[in-house]
């Protein structure tokens, strides 16, 4: 089959060979499992992360708009990059609009470009300041001339019609899985890298705008899988499952195509994909991480009901698959709401808390400004202040590794195949419940990808306790990894339907981890439960750590969904038992029909390590209602699982605080981000509210001895109390954040 050229108007689907052999018949091994070492960064010793990616600590992004060439001030932005101590920049180059005199056919030059080269001017100015530079491209839209010459470049809807752009109707939406990306954008990227000698590329909206039914997708999907393109969103449908896998593989192939092309020009160049993270991400976190010397976490601001710590969650998710490679926090200066006010700005307090929590959780900073023309300048000083503070403390913020020993597992396959259109409620809300509980409890932790549960990875990360928030979809091999983890002395806390489904979301007859939990699924579930409670068995277990903070509580509210399970043997401890639902109306009928049962709500066992299993949705319910009793049960289950072992850092004091602990060659640092604010769960922040004294107790890493301590925000030295491996530092107060730096 003849490969279609972007200089030709023929409509011809690409073959498997033409798609770099990354799709194959069902069941065959695909090319992403054996990507060449030259396309993988930081995995093999011979392939080091290039300095342009490893060195910069502060990035500046300027996303130009089409009329910027005649309006914006290049000199102002170069000066602002200097003032913010930015050592790298991401600059708009091409894709939807070219901001340089491109020679690639159908690459739309800005209609305001004239004889200007704003991209080239910015690159030259940044290079004079010694900055790394990557070029931003956006391939998701094109124009009538391209659509007329190459109708096969255009995305087609399920109705068979080419898709106009939803926001800019003069444009067409492009297909991400065919020759537009594989051929046309490859030529664009080659031109940019060869002409401007940039270090790499950053692609926005490169991964498609939904299901495409164009001729290429139709025929290549059929050829690769044997299926017609799916017409249902049901993830249990075999065609839908095949499409989800095929789409992920096509996008990895696009990255490999772009990387292969630009590395012939610059061997250290990389195409950095803008993609999401966590269980809700449709792209494969592991495969994109393998191909990237750094990744940019595009979580620009919060929206809706959302806590400032959620940018920290994104940082941990990226780090779970990136390891020690840089993770950059792309932070916008405007609100991120449905109505997309792209020329507006957030309050400085909101921008600041988002940046501070990103830094506290290991991200390097990246500010993003849409439009080179300033419509509102109120954000400038606030961003500069945080960037300058960061630059002053590079020695403490670079080369650091987390000290946490607790890992919260997240599962993309659970999101892909078990979420089935309800991914927030069935998957993400369990994660958010645990995250909120651990932040409130000031327990440092990391995120762990469920496909990286092997012994080497967990030991490298120093993880001794794993939390499984309804990680429903697990393969037999993954369950064996968890089983081995417990046998080696690792601890588990798991909830609800964890391991009840296989890796493709098919329900098993029993938990794959039934032997680890010590219970079998009885084949029944209950929910949503109304007016149900949990009895705290104080008399049977008067000193149980599960009851800490609940000593005066005879019962607490239950979750909303539970599984009926059968214990395999009697349990030594049964701290929580079920009070079944009873009527909640009319009020005269609200009384327990069954006052007491022997049905356990928490199964505790020891089998090498400690295992705590909740057969109900405690974590999800906590996120929904934020009951302080649920918080205490979640926290206490972790304390029980760890055997009460001292955490790397413990912080006592008032307020809601995101606490993280790090070490590098010269210091141990503890970040305290003060989230105590009436706008903590719904922004934007108006102001900050200081909290009082915080006592920070640190377990020093082996081989490190405290020599002194400084508060990096206050700029003062503080006394180190204690000696040996346990030391304490007193922080008098915290306004927005403080960093305790213990010199070693």
XYZ file of C-alpha atoms in Angstrom:
744
model
C 0.000 0.000 0.000
C 1.338 3.431 -0.936
C 2.008 5.690 2.031
C -0.024 8.912 1.599
C 2.009 12.063 1.355
C 0.869 15.290 2.922
C 1.663 16.867 -0.454
C -0.969 14.620 -2.052
C -4.728 14.755 -1.722
C -5.269 10.978 -1.927
C -7.347 9.433 0.853
C -5.542 6.267 1.804
C -5.360 4.530 5.193
C -1.963 3.748 6.673
C -0.938 0.119 6.968
C 0.449 -1.444 10.112
C 3.955 -1.175 8.732
C 3.327 2.463 7.955
C 2.192 2.980 11.528
C 5.639 1.769 12.616
C 4.262 -1.696 13.294
C 2.747 -0.692 16.603
C -0.626 -2.246 16.006
C -1.041 -5.940 15.386
C -3.684 -8.599 15.325
C -5.396 -9.255 18.639
C -3.123 -10.989 21.118
C 0.138 -10.135 19.397
C 2.989 -8.347 21.123
C 3.218 -4.677 20.182
C 6.221 -2.493 19.603
C 5.778 -0.477 22.795
C 7.028 -3.452 24.773
C 10.382 -3.293 22.996
C 11.060 0.351 22.281
C 14.641 0.978 21.242
C 16.967 2.287 23.973
C 17.550 5.455 21.982
C 13.937 6.446 22.615
C 14.057 5.836 26.367
C 15.575 8.304 28.835
C 17.047 7.484 32.218
C 16.225 3.753 32.040
C 19.507 2.367 30.737
C 22.822 3.553 32.246
C 24.064 4.557 28.808
C 21.123 6.890 28.207
C 21.463 9.756 30.676
C 18.880 12.497 31.052
C 20.185 15.480 29.028
C 21.267 18.561 30.937
C 18.653 20.802 29.317
C 16.012 18.680 31.067
C 17.812 17.830 34.314
C 19.262 21.227 35.225
C 16.477 23.858 34.981
C 14.518 24.498 38.176
C 12.178 27.237 36.897
C 10.376 27.293 33.559
C 8.553 30.126 31.828
C 5.881 29.425 29.208
C 4.590 32.056 26.841
C 1.711 30.843 24.689
C 1.263 33.324 21.875
C -2.076 34.156 20.250
C -2.459 34.894 16.557
C -2.361 38.693 16.757
C 0.593 38.818 19.181
C 3.183 39.466 16.444
C 1.889 43.022 16.076
C 1.068 43.677 19.729
C 3.343 41.972 22.255
C 6.642 43.259 23.599
C 9.434 40.676 23.240
C 11.748 42.744 25.427
C 9.265 42.824 28.307
C 8.984 39.045 28.390
C 12.712 38.435 28.182
C 13.168 40.858 31.069
C 10.455 39.083 33.065
C 12.124 35.721 32.454
C 15.297 37.236 33.885
C 13.529 38.777 36.880
C 11.910 35.446 37.751
C 15.281 33.646 37.544
C 13.756 31.327 34.947
C 16.411 29.041 33.488
C 14.252 27.467 30.780
C 11.409 28.510 28.510
C 8.612 26.913 26.508
C 7.631 29.117 23.573
C 4.837 28.918 21.015
C 6.146 27.792 17.659
C 3.571 26.064 15.496
C 0.811 23.563 14.863
C -2.506 25.408 14.783
C -0.653 28.665 14.153
C 2.981 29.123 13.111
C 4.759 32.019 14.818
C 7.778 31.814 12.537
C 8.137 31.912 8.728
C 7.403 28.243 8.123
C 7.926 26.617 4.756
C 5.887 23.480 5.435
C 2.795 23.386 3.167
C -0.507 23.897 5.015
C 1.296 25.006 8.188
C -0.774 28.126 8.844
C 1.343 31.231 9.415
C -0.146 33.774 11.765
C -2.102 36.219 9.616
C -0.339 38.972 11.582
C 3.162 37.577 11.036
C 4.247 39.687 8.079
C 8.024 39.562 7.911
C 8.361 39.026 11.664
C 9.708 35.979 13.527
C 8.498 36.321 17.115
C 9.368 32.735 17.968
C 12.890 33.182 16.634
C 13.310 36.471 18.513
C 12.245 34.856 21.788
C 14.518 31.855 21.253
C 17.498 34.102 20.527
C 16.833 36.233 23.602
C 16.519 33.192 25.849
C 19.711 31.666 24.501
C 21.616 34.864 25.285
C 20.578 34.360 28.925
C 21.758 30.743 28.889
C 18.246 29.300 29.073
C 17.093 25.916 27.833
C 14.349 26.281 25.208
C 11.637 23.946 24.009
C 9.068 24.736 21.332
C 5.348 24.413 21.982
C 3.175 22.981 19.235
C -0.548 22.276 19.121
C -1.732 19.958 16.336
C -5.410 19.602 17.196
C -6.833 22.000 14.590
C -6.315 23.087 10.980
C -7.961 25.208 8.266
C -10.066 24.985 5.123
C -7.129 24.785 2.716
C -5.692 21.757 4.478
C -9.135 20.151 4.821
C -9.829 20.612 1.114
C -6.501 19.142 0.032
C -6.392 16.429 2.697
C -9.877 15.570 3.943
C -8.407 12.436 5.539
C -6.558 14.659 8.020
C -9.833 15.720 9.594
C -11.469 13.992 12.528
C -14.782 12.326 11.686
C -17.583 11.869 14.182
C -19.677 8.760 14.744
C -22.254 10.352 12.412
C -19.740 10.178 9.547
C -19.324 13.952 9.326
C -16.002 15.842 9.487
C -15.815 17.741 12.738
C -15.654 21.531 12.876
C -13.796 23.040 15.820
C -16.156 23.550 18.748
C -14.704 26.936 19.784
C -13.185 28.308 16.557
C -15.634 27.349 13.782
C -13.299 28.542 11.015
C -11.081 25.565 11.912
C -11.364 21.797 11.629
C -10.462 19.256 14.316
C -7.664 16.941 13.187
C -7.295 13.192 13.588
C -4.473 12.385 15.998
C -4.003 8.798 14.843
C -3.316 9.196 11.134
C -1.062 11.043 8.691
C -1.740 14.509 10.091
C 0.301 13.663 13.183
C 2.508 10.934 11.741
C 3.535 12.889 8.637
C 2.512 16.536 8.617
C 3.433 17.306 12.249
C 6.638 15.326 11.857
C 7.680 17.740 9.101
C 6.695 20.709 11.264
C 8.739 19.394 14.184
C 11.753 18.666 12.011
C 11.639 22.202 10.623
C 11.468 23.787 14.085
C 14.282 21.696 15.568
C 16.582 22.126 12.571
C 15.948 25.833 12.067
C 16.008 27.024 15.688
C 18.154 24.379 17.418
C 15.685 24.041 20.279
C 16.274 21.420 22.949
C 12.915 19.741 22.523
C 9.213 20.032 21.873
C 6.157 20.319 24.096
C 2.932 19.215 22.446
C -0.422 20.494 23.630
C -3.680 18.696 22.720
C -1.719 16.206 20.677
C -3.616 13.126 21.824
C -6.876 13.628 19.937
C -10.289 15.054 20.724
C -12.272 11.861 21.209
C -13.145 8.850 19.062
C -12.372 9.337 15.377
C -14.150 7.476 12.561
C -12.063 8.704 9.638
C -10.927 6.351 6.891
C -7.524 5.775 8.510
C -8.913 4.980 11.941
C -11.658 2.783 10.490
C -9.418 0.639 8.327
C -6.321 0.528 10.512
C -8.267 -0.361 13.641
C -10.046 -3.123 11.752
C -6.778 -4.419 10.349
C -5.058 -4.314 13.729
C -7.775 -5.842 15.884
C -10.394 -7.445 13.706
C -13.085 -5.178 15.168
C -15.127 -2.367 13.714
C -14.773 0.909 15.589
C -16.916 0.798 18.736
C -20.235 2.612 18.881
C -20.635 2.239 22.633
C -18.682 3.675 25.569
C -19.157 0.487 27.589
C -15.649 -0.596 28.592
C -16.817 -4.197 28.918
C -17.476 -4.267 25.180
C -14.596 -6.147 23.473
C -14.392 -3.601 20.663
C -14.207 -0.723 23.144
C -11.447 -2.458 25.100
C -9.542 -3.100 21.884
C -9.986 0.541 20.852
C -8.703 1.863 24.161
C -5.574 -0.255 23.823
C -5.134 0.567 20.135
C -5.480 4.295 20.804
C -2.826 4.202 23.537
C -0.472 2.332 21.221
C -1.073 4.735 18.339
C -0.182 7.700 20.518
C 2.978 6.019 21.742
C 3.830 5.383 18.097
C 3.285 9.089 17.346
C 5.764 9.991 20.099
C 8.283 7.489 18.791
C 7.881 8.871 15.259
C 8.459 12.447 16.379
C 11.370 11.495 18.623
C 13.000 9.414 15.914
C 12.757 12.281 13.438
C 14.031 15.098 15.644
C 16.871 13.035 17.149
C 18.364 12.666 13.706
C 18.809 16.441 13.943
C 19.574 16.747 17.663
C 20.308 13.450 19.470
C 19.302 14.938 22.840
C 15.987 16.398 21.682
C 12.711 14.979 22.973
C 9.054 15.451 22.201
C 7.485 16.041 25.630
C 3.795 15.076 25.648
C 1.295 17.136 27.581
C -0.737 14.424 29.252
C -2.608 13.796 32.468
C -1.810 11.593 35.423
C -3.387 9.161 37.810
C -6.172 6.638 37.427
C -8.253 8.989 35.270
C -5.565 9.412 32.602
C -6.486 7.562 29.366
C -2.833 7.529 28.247
C -0.305 5.047 29.571
C 1.675 6.798 32.324
C 4.465 4.249 32.228
C 5.045 4.401 28.482
C 5.038 8.203 28.299
C 7.368 8.360 31.321
C 9.802 5.939 29.723
C 10.081 8.181 26.688
C 10.534 11.474 28.527
C 13.628 12.923 30.224
C 11.160 15.161 32.089
C 7.397 15.521 32.168
C 5.215 18.568 32.597
C 2.177 18.190 34.823
C -0.458 20.452 33.297
C -2.701 21.015 36.328
C -2.813 24.777 36.015
C -5.226 25.593 38.808
C -8.042 24.037 40.762
C -11.720 24.264 39.907
C -14.944 23.218 41.521
C -14.642 21.406 44.856
C -10.917 20.922 44.990
C -8.212 21.238 47.644
C -4.817 22.913 47.122
C -3.154 19.581 47.888
C -4.464 18.194 44.603
C -1.505 19.659 42.733
C 0.660 17.701 45.175
C -1.273 14.564 44.313
C -0.469 15.126 40.641
C 3.214 15.535 41.534
C 3.227 12.211 43.376
C 1.442 10.432 40.522
C 3.984 11.660 37.986
C 6.882 10.750 40.286
C 5.472 7.229 40.651
C 6.379 6.506 37.016
C 9.147 9.073 36.445
C 11.330 8.104 39.402
C 14.135 10.612 39.854
C 13.589 12.324 36.502
C 12.276 15.912 36.739
C 8.561 16.549 37.131
C 7.560 20.117 36.302
C 4.385 21.730 37.636
C 2.721 23.739 34.868
C 0.832 26.407 36.786
C -1.455 28.923 35.155
C -2.090 32.441 36.329
C -5.817 32.417 35.566
C -8.879 30.492 36.746
C -9.527 27.014 35.333
C -13.302 26.908 35.096
C -15.780 25.604 32.543
C -16.212 29.078 31.054
C -12.477 29.341 30.245
C -11.694 32.960 31.029
C -8.217 32.670 29.512
C -7.354 36.380 29.747
C -8.252 36.677 33.428
C -6.069 36.117 36.491
C -6.450 34.335 39.796
C -5.802 36.007 43.125
C -2.141 36.105 44.086
C -2.935 34.067 47.201
C -4.482 31.303 45.065
C -1.584 31.233 42.600
C 0.857 31.218 45.504
C -0.686 28.325 47.469
C -0.853 26.222 44.292
C 2.822 26.874 43.562
C 3.909 26.272 47.152
C 2.163 22.918 47.372
C 3.687 21.930 44.031
C 7.187 22.710 45.338
C 6.493 20.957 48.638
C 5.583 17.810 46.736
C 8.662 17.731 44.562
C 7.743 19.676 41.456
C 9.901 22.217 39.723
C 8.051 25.404 38.855
C 6.661 26.420 35.456
C 4.393 29.415 35.008
C 2.143 29.567 31.979
C 0.843 32.769 30.418
C -1.668 32.721 27.564
C -1.178 35.655 25.175
C 1.869 37.831 25.005
C -0.386 40.837 25.452
C -1.044 41.661 29.099
C -4.708 42.330 29.838
C -4.210 42.125 33.616
C -0.826 42.518 35.316
C -1.794 41.639 38.893
C -0.193 38.175 38.760
C 3.294 39.283 37.777
C 4.728 40.180 41.183
C 3.287 37.163 42.942
C 4.822 34.686 40.519
C 8.124 36.566 40.630
C 8.206 36.380 44.436
C 7.811 32.586 44.512
C 10.299 32.064 41.679
C 12.926 34.259 43.323
C 12.476 32.447 46.652
C 12.896 29.149 44.821
C 16.119 30.342 43.172
C 17.587 31.350 46.529
C 16.978 27.838 47.822
C 18.017 25.701 44.863
C 20.504 23.818 47.043
C 17.628 22.477 49.144
C 15.126 21.916 46.328
C 17.320 20.051 43.830
C 18.480 16.455 43.871
C 16.035 15.522 46.623
C 14.347 12.232 47.312
C 11.208 11.611 49.392
C 11.520 10.047 52.848
C 7.986 8.618 53.025
C 7.557 4.887 53.674
C 3.810 4.711 52.946
C 2.544 4.350 49.396
C -0.994 4.906 48.101
C -1.541 2.716 45.046
C -3.326 4.107 41.998
C -4.483 1.965 39.115
C -4.985 3.111 35.550
C -6.421 -0.248 34.528
C -9.000 0.068 37.312
C -9.890 3.457 35.882
C -9.957 2.203 32.294
C -11.968 -0.980 32.729
C -13.735 -0.861 36.104
C -14.668 2.840 36.109
C -16.842 2.335 33.003
C -18.190 5.849 32.648
C -18.230 6.506 36.401
C -14.519 6.810 36.992
C -14.794 9.633 39.517
C -17.305 7.859 41.749
C -15.964 4.323 41.336
C -12.222 5.033 41.332
C -10.989 8.561 41.962
C -13.149 9.381 45.002
C -11.519 6.508 46.919
C -8.110 8.008 46.154
C -9.225 11.476 47.201
C -10.621 10.181 50.472
C -7.317 8.612 51.425
C -5.363 11.650 50.259
C -7.446 14.020 52.383
C -7.155 11.712 55.396
C -3.371 11.425 55.161
C -2.910 15.164 54.671
C -5.116 15.899 57.688
C -3.167 13.295 59.663
C 0.156 14.830 58.566
C 1.443 11.452 57.440
C 3.993 11.718 54.597
C 3.318 9.324 51.723
C 3.967 8.657 48.060
C 1.815 7.383 45.188
C 2.598 3.995 43.618
C 1.508 2.837 40.148
C -0.101 -0.600 40.285
C 2.109 -1.871 37.458
C 5.216 -1.025 39.486
C 4.591 -3.241 42.515
C 7.669 -5.408 41.978
C 10.082 -5.840 44.841
C 12.889 -3.835 43.264
C 10.711 -0.776 42.680
C 9.126 -0.812 46.137
C 12.463 -1.276 47.882
C 14.067 1.440 45.779
C 11.272 3.783 46.852
C 11.554 2.700 50.503
C 7.864 1.724 50.701
C 6.970 -0.553 53.634
C 3.187 -0.001 53.754
C 0.785 0.034 50.796
C -2.741 1.458 50.789
C -5.145 0.030 48.177
C -8.144 2.382 47.788
C -10.631 0.090 46.041
C -7.996 -1.079 43.555
C -10.575 -3.365 42.008
C -8.890 -4.437 38.754
C -5.711 -6.394 39.417
C -4.091 -9.183 37.447
C -3.066 -12.476 39.031
C 0.559 -11.396 38.657
C -0.060 -8.099 40.454
C -1.831 -9.927 43.263
C 1.133 -12.264 43.575
C 3.399 -9.218 43.911
C 1.215 -7.925 46.731
C 1.109 -11.363 48.358
C 4.908 -11.541 48.239
C 5.136 -8.006 49.625
C 3.160 -9.061 52.705
C 5.176 -12.260 53.120
C 8.362 -10.142 53.160
C 6.934 -8.090 56.027
C 5.185 -5.345 54.056
C 1.880 -3.988 55.343
C -1.404 -3.551 53.460
C -4.549 -1.493 54.028
C -7.260 -2.255 51.456
C -10.878 -1.285 50.913
C -14.059 -2.530 49.284
C -13.688 -4.400 45.954
C -9.882 -4.503 45.805
C -8.811 -7.501 43.635
C -12.410 -8.610 42.932
C -11.905 -7.918 39.194
C -9.197 -8.938 36.768
C -7.016 -6.458 34.873
C -9.657 -6.011 32.166
C -12.466 -5.307 34.606
C -14.082 -8.755 34.561
C -15.503 -9.696 37.953
C -14.018 -12.753 39.600
C -15.944 -15.234 41.699
C -13.798 -14.265 44.672
C -11.084 -11.823 45.676
C -7.752 -12.695 44.092
C -6.337 -11.584 47.452
C -8.825 -13.590 49.537
C -5.977 -15.442 51.255
C -4.306 -12.136 52.128
C -7.507 -10.519 53.429
C -8.533 -13.708 55.218
C -12.073 -13.501 53.829
C -14.034 -14.755 50.824
C -16.653 -12.802 48.945
C -20.060 -14.326 49.649
C -21.360 -13.249 46.254
C -23.575 -10.476 47.591
C -23.275 -6.725 48.022
C -25.395 -4.114 49.725
C -25.908 -0.502 48.828
C -26.525 2.272 48.733
C -27.100 1.849 52.458
C -29.272 4.350 54.300
C -28.925 5.044 58.000
C -26.424 2.281 58.784
C -23.797 2.432 61.543
C -20.607 0.864 62.813
C -20.393 -0.368 66.393
C -17.048 0.231 68.127
C -16.314 -2.820 70.280
C -14.660 -0.997 73.168
C -15.430 -3.658 75.773
C -13.799 -6.450 73.779
C -10.770 -4.348 72.769
C -10.441 -1.489 75.251
C -6.895 -0.526 74.206
C -7.144 -0.932 70.437
C -5.290 1.703 68.431
C -8.272 1.656 66.048
C -10.238 3.613 68.690
C -7.723 6.422 69.209
C -9.670 9.680 69.322
C -12.932 7.705 69.423
C -12.769 6.558 73.026
C -16.122 8.194 73.807
C -17.864 7.077 70.592
C -20.086 3.965 70.911
C -20.790 3.955 67.186
C -20.102 5.979 64.039
C -21.819 6.325 60.682
C -21.233 3.569 58.151
C -20.235 3.784 54.510
C -22.749 3.463 51.711
C -21.638 0.305 49.869
C -20.491 -2.973 51.420
C -19.646 -6.507 50.383
C -20.836 -9.549 52.263
C -17.759 -11.588 53.109
C -17.114 -14.832 54.956
C -14.077 -15.127 57.228
C -11.802 -18.055 56.465
C -10.984 -18.393 60.159
C -11.710 -16.570 63.384
C -9.935 -13.226 63.733
C -8.067 -12.324 66.882
C -9.497 -8.799 66.849
C -12.886 -7.557 65.635
C -12.908 -3.874 66.548
C -15.778 -2.782 64.282
C -19.125 -4.497 63.712
C -22.167 -3.728 61.588
C -25.397 -2.116 62.709
C -27.678 -2.757 59.695
C -29.747 -0.066 58.020
C -33.081 0.853 59.546
C -35.811 3.282 58.468
C -34.980 6.981 58.437
C -38.578 8.192 57.964
C -41.017 8.926 59.446
C -39.045 10.076 62.446
C -41.192 7.971 64.728
C -39.841 4.867 62.977
C -36.139 5.740 63.300
C -34.852 3.091 65.704
C -32.536 0.093 65.229
C -34.269 -3.144 64.287
C -31.042 -5.054 64.970
C -28.973 -3.444 67.678
C -25.909 -5.645 67.440
C -24.319 -8.160 65.042
C -21.086 -10.114 64.829
C -20.529 -8.975 61.214
C -17.092 -7.372 61.069
C -16.437 -4.089 59.277
C -12.659 -4.377 59.581
C -10.511 -7.487 59.295
C -7.080 -7.311 60.897
C -4.454 -10.009 60.452
C -0.719 -10.586 60.617
C 1.012 -12.834 58.091
C 4.571 -11.603 57.794
C 3.290 -8.043 57.479
C 0.061 -6.595 58.793
C -3.120 -6.515 56.718
C -6.214 -4.362 57.352
C -9.206 -4.880 55.067
C -12.396 -2.776 55.085
C -15.152 -4.575 53.099
C -16.924 -1.282 52.453
C -16.353 2.172 50.946
C -15.054 3.985 54.012
C -12.567 6.048 51.989
C -15.066 7.119 49.315
C -17.693 7.996 51.905
C -15.151 10.046 53.821
C -14.426 12.115 50.715
C -18.160 12.678 50.207
C -19.132 13.637 53.772
C -15.741 14.361 55.448
C -16.816 12.793 58.748
C -14.119 13.256 61.375
C -14.922 9.759 62.680
C -14.064 8.293 59.288
C -10.864 10.315 59.252
C -9.840 8.759 62.559
C -10.641 5.222 61.405
C -8.585 5.668 58.244
C -5.679 7.216 60.135
C -5.801 4.610 62.897
C -5.851 1.730 60.417
C -2.570 3.005 58.965
C -1.061 3.388 62.440
C -2.140 -0.190 63.246
C -0.753 -1.511 59.950
C 2.640 0.080 60.556
C 2.734 -1.305 64.086
C 2.965 2.211 65.430
C 6.399 2.662 63.855
C 7.695 6.209 63.848
C 7.134 8.015 60.551
C 10.073 9.867 58.956
C 8.565 13.105 60.233
C 5.878 13.930 62.766
C 4.514 17.457 63.135
C 2.465 18.598 66.121
C 0.590 21.875 66.096
C -2.642 23.570 65.058
C -4.095 23.816 61.570
C -4.440 21.895 58.339
C -0.938 21.299 57.025
C 0.438 19.447 54.006
C 3.654 17.903 55.326
C 6.360 16.428 53.099
C 9.874 15.272 53.943
C 12.927 15.084 51.686
C 16.646 14.533 51.771
C 19.512 15.259 49.415
C 23.271 15.119 49.781
C 23.473 18.159 52.033
C 20.217 18.409 53.946
C 16.942 17.020 55.204
C 14.008 19.313 54.471
C 10.481 19.298 55.838
C 7.903 21.380 53.978
C 4.923 22.736 55.901
C 2.221 24.148 53.624
C -0.479 25.893 55.630
C -3.848 24.971 54.119
C -5.830 26.381 57.038
C -8.232 28.588 55.135
C -11.991 29.050 54.690
C -11.371 28.473 50.947
C -9.427 25.236 51.456
C -11.889 23.106 49.483
C -13.222 25.718 47.077
C -10.965 28.421 45.751
C -9.745 30.925 45.100
C -7.922 31.925 48.279
C -8.434 35.527 49.351
C -5.728 35.656 52.005
C -3.606 33.535 54.339
C -4.267 32.809 57.998
C -1.233 32.062 60.179
C -1.084 29.083 62.515
C 0.946 28.843 65.703
C 3.866 26.759 66.897
C 4.702 23.532 65.059
C 6.993 20.916 66.616
C 8.750 19.026 63.835
C 10.265 15.677 64.849
C 12.491 14.088 62.214
C 13.940 10.598 61.947
C 17.250 11.300 60.270
C 18.203 8.972 57.399
C 20.915 6.439 58.135
C 24.361 7.972 57.957
C 23.112 11.542 58.321
C 23.723 13.642 61.417
C 22.119 17.017 62.079
C 24.585 19.917 62.245
C 22.113 22.788 62.402
C 18.810 23.984 61.018
C 17.334 26.953 59.191
C 13.840 28.127 58.345
C 14.034 28.927 54.636
C 11.007 31.233 54.559
C 11.667 33.121 57.775
C 15.370 33.195 56.905
C 16.477 32.402 60.440
C 18.495 29.731 62.175
C 16.708 27.546 64.734
C 17.797 25.210 67.487
C 17.980 21.482 66.863
C 16.796 19.526 69.895
C 17.884 15.952 70.502
C 20.743 13.904 69.174
C 21.277 10.716 67.245
C 18.670 9.781 64.662
C 15.703 11.642 66.199
C 15.788 15.440 66.282
C 13.163 18.119 66.839
C 12.881 21.652 65.478
C 10.313 24.182 66.694
C 8.731 26.468 64.090
C 7.198 29.506 65.851
C 4.438 30.079 63.257
C 3.540 29.481 59.621
C 1.715 31.968 57.392
C 1.549 30.250 53.990
C 4.493 27.878 54.158
C 7.747 27.155 55.889
C 10.625 24.840 55.082
C 12.733 23.370 57.859
C 16.198 22.698 56.436
C 18.405 20.500 58.613
C 22.012 20.679 57.502
C 23.940 17.403 57.541
